[in-house]
Amino acid sequence: MNYIVLDLEWNLPLSKANMIKKPVKLGGEIIQIGAVKMDEALNRIIDEFDVMVQPRFYKKMHKKAQDITLITNEVLRFGIPFEEAINQFREWCGKDHILLTWGDADVPMLENNLNIHGMDYRWIPESFDVQLMFDDEVTMENRNFSLSYAIWKLGIKPFPAHNALNDAKNTGEIIKRLDAPNWIEEERRYMSENMNCVMA
């Protein structure tokens, strides 16, 4: 089992009028895929993945996205097509893996981008929200906290933020300080019990 900590950066449509709405509502187009692979005990980062993606639909960088990520149109000229990036990512992940992300936005964004490119999204594996894990184990306030707050709270020296690989590394460092294996098993049990209740 490979544990993949995934982070995505995406460009935005220049306006609501420019937003693609079919076949899916494309709120953002992925321009960077960053990830780290962790060992089975979830206490060590063992590999990294980083690729820039050349956009097909939102080709001009939105000012807000550029200001946050520091990714420019010039940088994206050297990106690779989304299809190639995804194939590289899937090969790097391996056959048996789960995804860990900070927050619940990255997996739906990945699914929408696969859809808009006419690619199969059913391979997306089981995924878990490290933001929720952090709240359950550290803050216990039943609300969302930023990645930067979690880094500060746990006394971690951060990698520069809003770069997909660096954010994946930062999330991996947080995971190393939590009881992630136990939390994942409890979350699986909780989801299974609630699914059975719904079906009943």
PDB file of C-alpha atoms in Angstrom:
ATOM      1  CA  MET A   1       0.000   0.000   0.000  1.00  0.00           C
ATOM      2  CA  ASN A   2       1.366   3.394  -1.013  1.00  0.00           C
ATOM      3  CA  TYR A   3       0.236   6.510   0.832  1.00  0.00           C
ATOM      4  CA  ILE A   4       0.256   9.469  -1.555  1.00  0.00           C
ATOM      5  CA  VAL A   5       0.024  13.001  -0.168  1.00  0.00           C
ATOM      6  CA  LEU A   6      -1.365  15.034  -3.072  1.00  0.00           C
ATOM      7  CA  ASP A   7      -1.557  18.768  -3.622  1.00  0.00           C
ATOM      8  CA  LEU A   8      -2.728  20.621  -6.721  1.00  0.00           C
ATOM      9  CA  GLU A   9      -2.417  24.177  -7.946  1.00  0.00           C
ATOM     10  CA  TRP A  10      -4.905  25.424 -10.506  1.00  0.00           C
ATOM     11  CA  ASN A  11      -5.587  28.425 -12.685  1.00  0.00           C
ATOM     12  CA  LEU A  12      -8.927  30.228 -12.602  1.00  0.00           C
ATOM     13  CA  PRO A  13     -11.186  31.434 -15.410  1.00  0.00           C
ATOM     14  CA  LEU A  14     -10.676  35.125 -16.073  1.00  0.00           C
ATOM     15  CA  SER A  15     -14.370  35.754 -15.381  1.00  0.00           C
ATOM     16  CA  LYS A  16     -17.619  33.882 -14.751  1.00  0.00           C
ATOM     17  CA  ALA A  17     -18.480  34.383 -18.412  1.00  0.00           C
ATOM     18  CA  ASN A  18     -15.271  32.573 -19.369  1.00  0.00           C
ATOM     19  CA  MET A  19     -15.922  29.598 -17.116  1.00  0.00           C
ATOM     20  CA  ILE A  20     -16.469  26.289 -18.893  1.00  0.00           C
ATOM     21  CA  LYS A  21     -19.745  24.761 -17.746  1.00  0.00           C
ATOM     22  CA  LYS A  22     -20.040  21.618 -19.909  1.00  0.00           C
ATOM     23  CA  PRO A  23     -19.521  18.706 -19.633  1.00  0.00           C
ATOM     24  CA  VAL A  24     -18.592  19.822 -16.094  1.00  0.00           C
ATOM     25  CA  LYS A  25     -18.375  23.170 -14.349  1.00  0.00           C
ATOM     26  CA  LEU A  26     -14.637  23.788 -14.460  1.00  0.00           C
ATOM     27  CA  GLY A  27     -13.866  26.076 -11.543  1.00  0.00           C
ATOM     28  CA  GLY A  28     -10.139  25.631 -12.033  1.00  0.00           C
ATOM     29  CA  GLU A  29      -7.661  24.028 -14.426  1.00  0.00           C
ATOM     30  CA  ILE A  30      -4.785  22.109 -12.875  1.00  0.00           C
ATOM     31  CA  ILE A  31      -1.378  23.645 -13.609  1.00  0.00           C
ATOM     32  CA  GLN A  32       0.811  21.817 -11.084  1.00  0.00           C
ATOM     33  CA  ILE A  33       0.676  18.360  -9.525  1.00  0.00           C
ATOM     34  CA  GLY A  34       2.819  17.859  -6.440  1.00  0.00           C
ATOM     35  CA  ALA A  35       2.925  14.782  -4.245  1.00  0.00           C
ATOM     36  CA  VAL A  36       5.010  12.850  -1.781  1.00  0.00           C
ATOM     37  CA  LYS A  37       4.950   9.127  -1.111  1.00  0.00           C
ATOM     38  CA  MET A  38       5.067   7.987   2.512  1.00  0.00           C
ATOM     39  CA  ASP A  39       6.043   4.649   4.002  1.00  0.00           C
ATOM     40  CA  GLU A  40       3.400   2.278   5.342  1.00  0.00           C
ATOM     41  CA  ALA A  41       3.829   3.553   8.895  1.00  0.00           C
ATOM     42  CA  LEU A  42       3.182   7.117   7.653  1.00  0.00           C
ATOM     43  CA  ASN A  43       6.220   8.453   9.488  1.00  0.00           C
ATOM     44  CA  ARG A  44       8.683   8.957   6.627  1.00  0.00           C
ATOM     45  CA  ILE A  45       8.595  10.584   3.179  1.00  0.00           C
ATOM     46  CA  ILE A  46      10.249   8.231   0.701  1.00  0.00           C
ATOM     47  CA  ASP A  47       9.693   9.856  -2.714  1.00  0.00           C
ATOM     48  CA  GLU A  48       8.510  13.028  -4.445  1.00  0.00           C
ATOM     49  CA  PHE A  49       6.564  13.900  -7.595  1.00  0.00           C
ATOM     50  CA  ASP A  50       6.342  17.332  -9.201  1.00  0.00           C
ATOM     51  CA  VAL A  51       5.146  18.369 -12.653  1.00  0.00           C
ATOM     52  CA  MET A  52       3.951  21.572 -14.280  1.00  0.00           C
ATOM     53  CA  VAL A  53       0.915  21.221 -16.539  1.00  0.00           C
ATOM     54  CA  GLN A  54       0.349  23.333 -19.623  1.00  0.00           C
ATOM     55  CA  PRO A  55      -3.272  24.531 -19.531  1.00  0.00           C
ATOM     56  CA  ARG A  56      -5.608  23.881 -22.443  1.00  0.00           C
ATOM     57  CA  PHE A  57      -8.720  25.776 -21.382  1.00  0.00           C
ATOM     58  CA  TYR A  58      -7.617  28.646 -19.123  1.00  0.00           C
ATOM     59  CA  LYS A  59      -4.388  29.522 -20.893  1.00  0.00           C
ATOM     60  CA  LYS A  60      -3.855  32.989 -19.428  1.00  0.00           C
ATOM     61  CA  MET A  61      -2.952  33.065 -15.746  1.00  0.00           C
ATOM     62  CA  HIS A  62      -5.562  34.718 -13.560  1.00  0.00           C
ATOM     63  CA  LYS A  63      -3.933  37.465 -11.477  1.00  0.00           C
ATOM     64  CA  LYS A  64      -5.169  35.959  -8.213  1.00  0.00           C
ATOM     65  CA  ALA A  65      -3.806  32.515  -9.079  1.00  0.00           C
ATOM     66  CA  GLN A  66      -0.499  33.976 -10.231  1.00  0.00           C
ATOM     67  CA  ASP A  67      -0.125  36.102  -7.097  1.00  0.00           C
ATOM     68  CA  ILE A  68      -0.743  33.085  -4.859  1.00  0.00           C
ATOM     69  CA  THR A  69       1.316  30.469  -6.706  1.00  0.00           C
ATOM     70  CA  LEU A  70       3.933  32.700  -8.402  1.00  0.00           C
ATOM     71  CA  ILE A  71       3.343  30.579 -11.501  1.00  0.00           C
ATOM     72  CA  THR A  72       3.459  32.705 -14.640  1.00  0.00           C
ATOM     73  CA  ASN A  73       2.460  32.149 -18.246  1.00  0.00           C
ATOM     74  CA  GLU A  74       6.162  31.903 -19.070  1.00  0.00           C
ATOM     75  CA  VAL A  75       6.612  29.058 -16.569  1.00  0.00           C
ATOM     76  CA  LEU A  76       3.624  27.176 -17.977  1.00  0.00           C
ATOM     77  CA  ARG A  77       5.110  27.267 -21.476  1.00  0.00           C
ATOM     78  CA  PHE A  78       7.429  24.523 -20.238  1.00  0.00           C
ATOM     79  CA  GLY A  79       4.616  22.438 -18.759  1.00  0.00           C
ATOM     80  CA  ILE A  80       3.471  19.144 -20.229  1.00  0.00           C
ATOM     81  CA  PRO A  81      -0.043  18.208 -21.410  1.00  0.00           C
ATOM     82  CA  PHE A  82      -2.500  17.184 -18.699  1.00  0.00           C
ATOM     83  CA  GLU A  83      -2.908  13.671 -20.117  1.00  0.00           C
ATOM     84  CA  GLU A  84       0.837  13.062 -19.978  1.00  0.00           C
ATOM     85  CA  ALA A  85       1.085  14.524 -16.467  1.00  0.00           C
ATOM     86  CA  ILE A  86      -1.683  12.265 -15.169  1.00  0.00           C
ATOM     87  CA  ASN A  87      -0.185   9.167 -16.756  1.00  0.00           C
ATOM     88  CA  GLN A  88       3.169   9.968 -15.143  1.00  0.00           C
ATOM     89  CA  PHE A  89       1.476  10.551 -11.807  1.00  0.00           C
ATOM     90  CA  ARG A  90      -0.474   7.293 -11.913  1.00  0.00           C
ATOM     91  CA  GLU A  91       2.631   5.311 -12.815  1.00  0.00           C
ATOM     92  CA  TRP A  92       4.554   6.949  -9.984  1.00  0.00           C
ATOM     93  CA  CYS A  93       1.753   6.209  -7.471  1.00  0.00           C
ATOM     94  CA  GLY A  94       1.775   2.482  -8.166  1.00  0.00           C
ATOM     95  CA  LYS A  95      -1.183   0.136  -8.372  1.00  0.00           C
ATOM     96  CA  ASP A  96      -2.213   0.003  -4.710  1.00  0.00           C
ATOM     97  CA  HIS A  97      -2.461   3.426  -3.078  1.00  0.00           C
ATOM     98  CA  ILE A  98      -4.664   5.900  -1.234  1.00  0.00           C
ATOM     99  CA  LEU A  99      -4.651   9.685  -1.397  1.00  0.00           C
ATOM    100  CA  LEU A 100      -4.181  12.083   1.492  1.00  0.00           C
ATOM    101  CA  THR A 101      -4.951  15.763   0.903  1.00  0.00           C
ATOM    102  CA  TRP A 102      -5.198  18.932   2.959  1.00  0.00           C
ATOM    103  CA  GLY A 103      -8.887  19.794   2.720  1.00  0.00           C
ATOM    104  CA  ASP A 104     -11.555  18.370   0.471  1.00  0.00           C
ATOM    105  CA  ALA A 105     -10.996  20.428  -2.714  1.00  0.00           C
ATOM    106  CA  ASP A 106      -8.192  18.587  -4.527  1.00  0.00           C
ATOM    107  CA  VAL A 107      -9.910  15.283  -5.289  1.00  0.00           C
ATOM    108  CA  PRO A 108     -13.062  16.877  -6.825  1.00  0.00           C
ATOM    109  CA  MET A 109     -10.793  19.222  -8.797  1.00  0.00           C
ATOM    110  CA  LEU A 110      -8.840  16.244 -10.109  1.00  0.00           C
ATOM    111  CA  GLU A 111     -12.070  14.483 -11.076  1.00  0.00           C
ATOM    112  CA  ASN A 112     -13.398  17.558 -12.911  1.00  0.00           C
ATOM    113  CA  ASN A 113     -10.149  17.994 -14.819  1.00  0.00           C
ATOM    114  CA  LEU A 114     -10.150  14.338 -15.845  1.00  0.00           C
ATOM    115  CA  ASN A 115     -13.750  14.738 -17.021  1.00  0.00           C
ATOM    116  CA  ILE A 116     -13.062  17.861 -19.070  1.00  0.00           C
ATOM    117  CA  HIS A 117     -10.195  16.057 -20.807  1.00  0.00           C
ATOM    118  CA  GLY A 118     -12.385  13.041 -21.537  1.00  0.00           C
ATOM    119  CA  MET A 119     -10.317  10.798 -19.254  1.00  0.00           C
ATOM    120  CA  ASP A 120     -11.508   8.083 -16.912  1.00  0.00           C
ATOM    121  CA  TYR A 121     -11.782   9.265 -13.301  1.00  0.00           C
ATOM    122  CA  ARG A 122     -12.827   5.930 -11.784  1.00  0.00           C
ATOM    123  CA  TRP A 123      -9.223   5.048 -10.966  1.00  0.00           C
ATOM    124  CA  ILE A 124      -9.119   7.767  -8.283  1.00  0.00           C
ATOM    125  CA  PRO A 125      -8.552   5.756  -5.113  1.00  0.00           C
ATOM    126  CA  GLU A 126      -9.839   6.051  -1.579  1.00  0.00           C
ATOM    127  CA  SER A 127      -8.915   9.438  -0.130  1.00  0.00           C
ATOM    128  CA  PHE A 128      -8.707  11.029   3.309  1.00  0.00           C
ATOM    129  CA  ASP A 129      -8.695  14.638   4.504  1.00  0.00           C
ATOM    130  CA  VAL A 130      -5.653  15.487   6.644  1.00  0.00           C
ATOM    131  CA  GLN A 131      -7.259  18.793   7.620  1.00  0.00           C
ATOM    132  CA  LEU A 132     -10.004  16.796   9.347  1.00  0.00           C
ATOM    133  CA  MET A 133      -7.398  14.477  10.876  1.00  0.00           C
ATOM    134  CA  PHE A 134      -5.541  17.484  12.322  1.00  0.00           C
ATOM    135  CA  ASP A 135      -8.717  18.920  13.838  1.00  0.00           C
ATOM    136  CA  ASP A 136      -9.754  15.577  15.328  1.00  0.00           C
ATOM    137  CA  GLU A 137      -6.368  14.968  16.944  1.00  0.00           C
ATOM    138  CA  VAL A 138      -5.008  18.435  17.742  1.00  0.00           C
ATOM    139  CA  THR A 139      -7.485  21.325  17.843  1.00  0.00           C
ATOM    140  CA  MET A 140     -10.741  19.402  18.384  1.00  0.00           C
ATOM    141  CA  GLU A 141     -12.778  22.486  17.449  1.00  0.00           C
ATOM    142  CA  ASN A 142     -14.749  20.870  14.621  1.00  0.00           C
ATOM    143  CA  ARG A 143     -13.684  23.464  12.064  1.00  0.00           C
ATOM    144  CA  ASN A 144     -11.217  23.889   9.237  1.00  0.00           C
ATOM    145  CA  PHE A 145      -7.740  25.265   9.819  1.00  0.00           C
ATOM    146  CA  SER A 146      -5.271  26.439   7.210  1.00  0.00           C
ATOM    147  CA  LEU A 147      -2.191  24.421   6.354  1.00  0.00           C
ATOM    148  CA  SER A 148      -0.012  27.298   7.551  1.00  0.00           C
ATOM    149  CA  TYR A 149      -1.773  27.299  10.946  1.00  0.00           C
ATOM    150  CA  ALA A 150      -1.262  23.560  11.368  1.00  0.00           C
ATOM    151  CA  ILE A 151       2.425  23.929  10.491  1.00  0.00           C
ATOM    152  CA  TRP A 152       2.761  26.688  13.098  1.00  0.00           C
ATOM    153  CA  LYS A 153       0.736  24.811  15.728  1.00  0.00           C
ATOM    154  CA  LEU A 154       2.938  21.720  15.442  1.00  0.00           C
ATOM    155  CA  GLY A 155       6.186  23.697  15.404  1.00  0.00           C
ATOM    156  CA  ILE A 156       7.224  22.573  11.923  1.00  0.00           C
ATOM    157  CA  LYS A 157       9.700  24.550   9.839  1.00  0.00           C
ATOM    158  CA  PRO A 158       7.702  24.954   6.605  1.00  0.00           C
ATOM    159  CA  PHE A 159       8.623  24.699   2.982  1.00  0.00           C
ATOM    160  CA  PRO A 160       7.473  27.836   1.059  1.00  0.00           C
ATOM    161  CA  ALA A 161       3.671  27.681   0.661  1.00  0.00           C
ATOM    162  CA  HIS A 162       1.432  27.622  -2.418  1.00  0.00           C
ATOM    163  CA  ASN A 163       3.708  25.385  -4.427  1.00  0.00           C
ATOM    164  CA  ALA A 164       2.099  21.987  -4.958  1.00  0.00           C
ATOM    165  CA  LEU A 165       5.165  19.924  -4.037  1.00  0.00           C
ATOM    166  CA  ASN A 166       5.996  22.089  -1.029  1.00  0.00           C
ATOM    167  CA  ASP A 167       2.412  21.956   0.244  1.00  0.00           C
ATOM    168  CA  ALA A 168       2.456  18.173  -0.160  1.00  0.00           C
ATOM    169  CA  LYS A 169       5.706  18.069   1.839  1.00  0.00           C
ATOM    170  CA  ASN A 170       4.216  20.301   4.530  1.00  0.00           C
ATOM    171  CA  THR A 171       1.156  18.063   4.742  1.00  0.00           C
ATOM    172  CA  GLY A 172       3.426  15.023   4.960  1.00  0.00           C
ATOM    173  CA  GLU A 173       5.302  16.611   7.872  1.00  0.00           C
ATOM    174  CA  ILE A 174       1.979  17.136   9.666  1.00  0.00           C
ATOM    175  CA  ILE A 175       0.954  13.522   9.052  1.00  0.00           C
ATOM    176  CA  LYS A 176       4.221  12.312  10.625  1.00  0.00           C
ATOM    177  CA  ARG A 177       3.207  14.030  13.874  1.00  0.00           C
ATOM    178  CA  LEU A 178      -0.300  12.533  14.001  1.00  0.00           C
ATOM    179  CA  ASP A 179      -1.571   9.022  14.659  1.00  0.00           C
ATOM    180  CA  ALA A 180      -2.498   8.749  10.992  1.00  0.00           C
ATOM    181  CA  PRO A 181      -2.780   4.936  10.625  1.00  0.00           C
ATOM    182  CA  ASN A 182      -5.221   4.670  13.533  1.00  0.00           C
ATOM    183  CA  TRP A 183      -7.210   7.726  12.379  1.00  0.00           C
ATOM    184  CA  ILE A 184      -7.571   6.304   8.862  1.00  0.00           C
ATOM    185  CA  GLU A 185      -8.887   2.999  10.213  1.00  0.00           C
ATOM    186  CA  GLU A 186     -11.361   4.792  12.472  1.00  0.00           C
ATOM    187  CA  GLU A 187     -12.499   6.979   9.571  1.00  0.00           C
ATOM    188  CA  ARG A 188     -13.013   3.894   7.393  1.00  0.00           C
ATOM    189  CA  ARG A 189     -15.082   2.288  10.125  1.00  0.00           C
ATOM    190  CA  TYR A 190     -17.136   5.456  10.604  1.00  0.00           C
ATOM    191  CA  MET A 191     -17.847   5.787   6.875  1.00  0.00           C
ATOM    192  CA  SER A 192     -18.756   2.116   6.585  1.00  0.00           C
ATOM    193  CA  GLU A 193     -21.172   2.307   9.516  1.00  0.00           C
ATOM    194  CA  ASN A 194     -22.835   5.436   8.143  1.00  0.00           C
ATOM    195  CA  MET A 195     -23.125   3.905   4.680  1.00  0.00           C
ATOM    196  CA  ASN A 196     -24.831   0.861   6.187  1.00  0.00           C
ATOM    197  CA  CYS A 197     -27.249   3.145   8.063  1.00  0.00           C
ATOM    198  CA  VAL A 198     -28.128   4.979   4.856  1.00  0.00           C
ATOM    199  CA  MET A 199     -28.690   1.721   2.945  1.00  0.00           C
ATOM    200  CA  ALA A 200     -30.860   0.351   5.753  1.00  0.00           C
TER     201      ALA A 200
END
